[in-house]
Amino acid sequence: MKRVLVVLTVLLFAGSLAFAAGGKKYRLFQDPKFTGLSYFELCAQGGEQAAKELGDDFVYTGSPEADVQKQVQSLQSVVAQKPDAIIVSAIDLNAVAPPLRKARSMGIKVVSYDADTAVDARDFFVNQMSYEGAARAMLDCALLDAPEGGEIAFIAASPTSPNHMAHIRIMTELTKTEAKYKVFKPVATQFAQDDEAKSIDVAINLMQAYPNLKVIISSSAVSAPAAARAIETIGKVGKVFATGVALPSSIKSYLKDGSEKAFFIWDPSKLGYLASYVAHYALDGSLKNQEGFKFTAGSLGEFTVGKDGEIVYGKPLFFTPDNIDQYNF
Amino acid sequence: MNGFARKFRWELFVAGMVILAGVWATFLSPYFLNAGQLLYASGNFIFTGILGFGLMAIIVTGEIDLSLPSTLAVCTVLLAKFSMFSLPLWLAVPFIFVVGAILGAINGFLVARIRLPALAVTLGTMGAYRGFAFIIGSEVGYTGFNDTYLWLGAGTIGKTQIPIQLAVFVLAAAVFVVLMHFSTFGRRCFAVGNNMRAVEYSGINVVRVKMAAYVIGGLTAALGAWIFIGQYGSARGDNANGVILGVITSVVLGGVDINGGSGTIVGVILSIIFLWTLRSGMGLANITGEVQELIIGVLLIASILISNLSRLRLAYGKRQKGKSKVVDLGRDV
Amino acid sequence: MIGTASGTRSIAQGLADRISRNSLRLRLVSVFISFLVLFVVFSFTSRNFFNFQNLKVIAFNASLLTIVACAEAIVVITRNLDVSVGSIIGLAGYFVAKYATAFPHSGVMIIVVGVALGAVLGILNGLSVAYGGIPSIVATLGTLAIFRGITIIIGRGIEVPSGNLPRWMIKGADLEILNVPFVIILAFVVVLILAFLLANMPIFRRAYAVGSNPGAAVFYGLRSNRVVLFAYTVCGALVGLAAFLYVSRVGTITVNLGRGWELTALAAVVIGGVSISGGSGNIVGVLLGALILSTIDNGLVLARAPEFWRMFIQGCAIVGAILLDATIERRIQTIFTRRRA
């Protein structure tokens, strides 16, 4: 009986907290690297859903081009509208900092997601996977493709995408330090600006330059499926594998016909959902920027604040031919 | 229509569009008509505007230069190098102006002296200079500028909210108005654009005029670079990438004939303000980027169509009234 | 005396005629020589360069660009520009992808849809330039924005994954006949057909005339408006075909497809010796131009050169090609005028 009472009280308390949190209506603005990419559209959907649960207004805005200056202009425009919080995925972590710093000085909360900004330009960073977690995930996928190891190459968006470059750096390190990854030898890094045709050309040229290449790893959700396509085009299915970050819909056919074995990603809509919650809690003061601080984000569960305000979502989804049918995004 | 109105028909048209745009923008978003906001957002048009002045001079002589934004990028990464080695501003700035002039001169040499087609050549130098900027700057950007470098682009005049770059823009505009419309050089530019052969025969050194125009273009790119780093705080090889089409749009919308020989700086200024008003208003109303571009594309075509239609109607009108048959070769009758 | 003089003059005339007829071919030769030089250089910088497989790759990567560049060349010959080709690829390509997903069994219709939509967009360009009196660079700048905007609006951020496209499209793009990829053969066929048409079909000959001297063309009664409209339509249709091939090749389609292709196409056109002021140019040169660009790309990756050197070298290649072109042209001119006794 006592236990039931305790549970009831806790529930009531949590419920009232949620109610209090949802009391004030905030305006949340989400600005991705660029619009028009499924991945970011899904993040927006999640963000909007969270905002609805919290009773906030949600605006999705941004430029359709992957251009640094356009994102800065977009952010300046957002700041001028005096939102309560800005949720942003940065193309270039330092270039977007000035308008964000201005925003923070005006009392606007800044939450970065997917791709971080300069640390002093934002209050929190919702990282989909810790950089190390993502690096390990991609290498694990590569191991599924080619357990015997071999030469690997990386395709990233650009040298200034912080997450891609961090992944590559850590992956390179891991192949030197950890026993199970030592079978891999990184030979090259190329850039494809998140463009599909360029990714294919780059992948093909890579396979030409390194005839013993085994795996092409890409942190960019545009380049990973493109690399798979390139392998198919050039007729090296089964000799070279592609892996990395990709939306399930874009690599479903490759997993089904057996040309590829594993990819991974996190659920973008859940990432966006979490970002909205973080923004809201930052606004109403219930979220403190202290290492170790725990909070609950709606239906996603509990999260802990890490170093420098980084919150890791950390729930990777691995796609293999066996489970690909479960996912429809 | 009296003489003034007829001569500046296009400029008045654009001025009218500016007012319309302002009204529309205010209607679109309550945040627009706010002095602080307007001043803060003015940065978005200033460095492209300055590039527009330089490009206008080149276009008036009948040529074109696609490589101005790439020259700007070379200058920004050079400024980054200077800042990296903690060199003072008064060394850095003259240096980039010299570099800008040299890059402009290379274009001028190839186009005016060797007489290569401008569009093709500057297509090449656009890539070459951009690549050069990357080679100097490497792939990673530089953001650690010390404050003296950022002053021009980021600072405000005294205690007011007026950005220094706005003052620079006004100054540059004044200089260009005098240069293009009240100086011998300016007159020569228009003459060359109108009829190069005739100017040649009249003893004026056409090569020198075009060369000067290209050098001026390079100088505006250098100035733009200095403002750019203040505005964005970062320097990288891909700075101002893709800006050239927007600059051409603003110059053409300003009434400058793409084939050379006519146009006014005032027209360019007005069209820059018009485009910026539109973009700001739409941005504040969270109209997505592609819709903004679409609207501007439609406006670009529509405005020239309307102007052409009215000119055609004038020509046809005269013919119907029984006056002598006029073959409309595309000039004002 | 008189006999000898007129005799000399007629010999000079004959020589001059032959040189001017061959001048175009000479320019082609210069482009070809540049191509060979590149080959030699890259063969030394990487041992993986000069083998059948890699040459196949170079040709493959160049084939799409060739078709788009040929389309652009037709417009350039009339002394106009089309900077909206990237957006035409976008709109037509996205449409093809969506159509193929919705009606996977319509077979050839998918190709027809792409080409037809491309042609329609080309007509819009042509109308603005020829009949609207808008300078081509301005008109196509406008349509670049308009077409891209429409693409993004109807796309609403949704990708078309390659798995949704009918298998024959994907397989067709990879198809090889006698070890040569089908796409390369297709590009070759397009170039050959165009070369033939440009040399023989009246309306294409008129395109050269219009580009060479638009004022005179009007007075000559060449109906330059129709010729220009035709040029833009053909350009759009070819780009629509390229869009279909692009979709088949790339598979996963986003709304940003084709961005930036206009500048690369122009570069190929210019390197290929087609005069930007219109009136002259050989389609085979355009093919070589596309191959040169693709070779540079491939060679630099094989030589492990950093990414941004590519941009620098491509830019220098364009300037170099134009310089070479102009030098040869002037050489011919001086020989021509000196011989005239």
Short mmCIF file of N, CA and C in Angstrom, two decimals, chain A residues 228-277:
data_model
loop_
_atom_site.label_atom_id
_atom_site.label_comp_id
_atom_site.label_asym_id
_atom_site.label_seq_id
_atom_site.Cartn_x
_atom_site.Cartn_y
_atom_site.Cartn_z
N ALA A 228 27.48 2.91 -52.42
CA ALA A 228 26.95 1.58 -52.74
C ALA A 228 26.58 1.50 -54.20
N ARG A 229 26.00 2.58 -54.69
CA ARG A 229 25.60 2.64 -56.10
C ARG A 229 26.83 2.59 -57.00
N ALA A 230 27.87 3.30 -56.58
CA ALA A 230 29.09 3.34 -57.38
C ALA A 230 29.68 1.94 -57.52
N ILE A 231 29.65 1.19 -56.41
CA ILE A 231 30.19 -0.16 -56.43
C ILE A 231 29.41 -1.02 -57.42
N GLU A 232 28.10 -0.82 -57.41
CA GLU A 232 27.24 -1.56 -58.32
C GLU A 232 27.56 -1.19 -59.77
N THR A 233 27.68 0.11 -59.99
CA THR A 233 27.93 0.61 -61.34
C THR A 233 29.21 0.07 -61.92
N ILE A 234 30.26 0.05 -61.08
CA ILE A 234 31.56 -0.31 -61.61
C ILE A 234 31.75 -1.82 -61.59
N GLY A 235 30.77 -2.53 -61.07
CA GLY A 235 30.81 -3.97 -61.12
C GLY A 235 31.69 -4.62 -60.07
N LYS A 236 31.87 -3.94 -58.94
CA LYS A 236 32.73 -4.54 -57.92
C LYS A 236 31.93 -5.04 -56.72
N VAL A 237 30.66 -5.38 -56.97
CA VAL A 237 29.83 -5.87 -55.87
C VAL A 237 30.46 -7.11 -55.28
N GLY A 238 30.60 -7.13 -53.95
CA GLY A 238 31.19 -8.29 -53.32
C GLY A 238 32.69 -8.13 -53.12
N LYS A 239 33.33 -7.26 -53.91
CA LYS A 239 34.76 -7.05 -53.70
C LYS A 239 34.99 -5.83 -52.82
N VAL A 240 34.15 -4.80 -53.06
CA VAL A 240 34.23 -3.59 -52.26
C VAL A 240 32.88 -3.38 -51.59
N PHE A 241 32.91 -2.87 -50.37
CA PHE A 241 31.67 -2.62 -49.66
C PHE A 241 31.55 -1.16 -49.28
N ALA A 242 30.31 -0.72 -49.15
CA ALA A 242 30.07 0.64 -48.68
C ALA A 242 29.33 0.55 -47.36
N THR A 243 29.69 1.44 -46.45
CA THR A 243 28.94 1.49 -45.21
C THR A 243 29.03 2.89 -44.64
N GLY A 244 28.37 3.06 -43.51
CA GLY A 244 28.40 4.37 -42.88
C GLY A 244 26.99 4.76 -42.45
N VAL A 245 26.75 6.07 -42.48
CA VAL A 245 25.46 6.60 -42.04
C VAL A 245 24.53 6.70 -43.23
N ALA A 246 23.35 6.11 -43.12
CA ALA A 246 22.39 6.21 -44.22
C ALA A 246 20.98 5.98 -43.72
N LEU A 247 20.05 6.67 -44.33
CA LEU A 247 18.65 6.44 -44.00
C LEU A 247 18.25 5.07 -44.55
N PRO A 248 17.45 4.31 -43.79
CA PRO A 248 17.12 2.95 -44.22
C PRO A 248 16.49 2.90 -45.60
N SER A 249 15.64 3.88 -45.92
CA SER A 249 14.98 3.81 -47.22
C SER A 249 15.97 3.89 -48.36
N SER A 250 17.08 4.61 -48.15
CA SER A 250 17.99 4.78 -49.28
C SER A 250 18.90 3.58 -49.48
N ILE A 251 19.03 2.69 -48.50
CA ILE A 251 19.92 1.55 -48.72
C ILE A 251 19.19 0.22 -48.63
N LYS A 252 17.87 0.32 -48.55
CA LYS A 252 17.06 -0.91 -48.43
C LYS A 252 17.37 -1.87 -49.57
N SER A 253 17.37 -1.35 -50.80
CA SER A 253 17.53 -2.24 -51.95
C SER A 253 18.90 -2.92 -51.93
N TYR A 254 19.93 -2.20 -51.43
CA TYR A 254 21.26 -2.80 -51.43
C TYR A 254 21.37 -3.90 -50.40
N LEU A 255 20.67 -3.73 -49.27
CA LEU A 255 20.71 -4.78 -48.26
C LEU A 255 19.94 -5.99 -48.75
N LYS A 256 18.83 -5.71 -49.43
CA LYS A 256 18.00 -6.82 -49.88
C LYS A 256 18.69 -7.65 -50.95
N ASP A 257 19.37 -6.98 -51.88
CA ASP A 257 19.97 -7.80 -52.93
C ASP A 257 21.35 -8.31 -52.55
N GLY A 258 21.73 -8.02 -51.29
CA GLY A 258 22.94 -8.64 -50.79
C GLY A 258 24.24 -7.94 -51.13
N SER A 259 24.16 -6.83 -51.86
CA SER A 259 25.43 -6.21 -52.22
C SER A 259 26.07 -5.51 -51.03
N GLU A 260 25.25 -5.10 -50.07
CA GLU A 260 25.80 -4.49 -48.86
C GLU A 260 25.29 -5.24 -47.65
N LYS A 261 26.02 -5.10 -46.54
CA LYS A 261 25.65 -5.91 -45.39
C LYS A 261 25.20 -5.11 -44.19
N ALA A 262 25.71 -3.90 -44.02
CA ALA A 262 25.37 -3.18 -42.80
C ALA A 262 25.52 -1.67 -42.95
N PHE A 263 24.55 -0.96 -42.40
CA PHE A 263 24.66 0.50 -42.27
C PHE A 263 24.14 0.86 -40.90
N PHE A 264 24.34 2.11 -40.52
CA PHE A 264 23.71 2.47 -39.26
C PHE A 264 23.27 3.92 -39.30
N ILE A 265 22.38 4.26 -38.43
CA ILE A 265 21.97 5.64 -38.24
C ILE A 265 21.26 5.69 -36.91
N TRP A 266 20.82 6.83 -36.56
CA TRP A 266 19.97 7.01 -35.40
C TRP A 266 18.66 7.53 -35.94
N ASP A 267 17.63 7.49 -35.19
CA ASP A 267 16.35 7.94 -35.69
C ASP A 267 16.33 9.48 -35.70
N PRO A 268 16.35 10.08 -36.88
CA PRO A 268 16.44 11.54 -36.91
C PRO A 268 15.25 12.23 -36.24
N SER A 269 14.07 11.64 -36.35
CA SER A 269 12.94 12.33 -35.75
C SER A 269 13.08 12.32 -34.24
N LYS A 270 13.70 11.27 -33.67
CA LYS A 270 13.90 11.26 -32.23
C LYS A 270 14.95 12.28 -31.83
N LEU A 271 15.93 12.48 -32.72
CA LEU A 271 16.95 13.48 -32.43
C LEU A 271 16.33 14.86 -32.35
N GLY A 272 15.47 15.15 -33.34
CA GLY A 272 14.80 16.45 -33.35
C GLY A 272 13.89 16.60 -32.14
N TYR A 273 13.22 15.53 -31.80
CA TYR A 273 12.33 15.50 -30.64
C TYR A 273 13.12 15.87 -29.39
N LEU A 274 14.26 15.21 -29.22
CA LEU A 274 15.09 15.47 -28.03
C LEU A 274 15.55 16.91 -28.00
N ALA A 275 15.94 17.43 -29.17
CA ALA A 275 16.45 18.80 -29.23
C ALA A 275 15.40 19.80 -28.77
N SER A 276 14.14 19.58 -29.18
CA SER A 276 13.07 20.49 -28.76
C SER A 276 12.89 20.44 -27.26
N TYR A 277 12.94 19.24 -26.71
CA TYR A 277 12.78 19.11 -25.26
C TYR A 277 13.90 19.82 -24.52
#
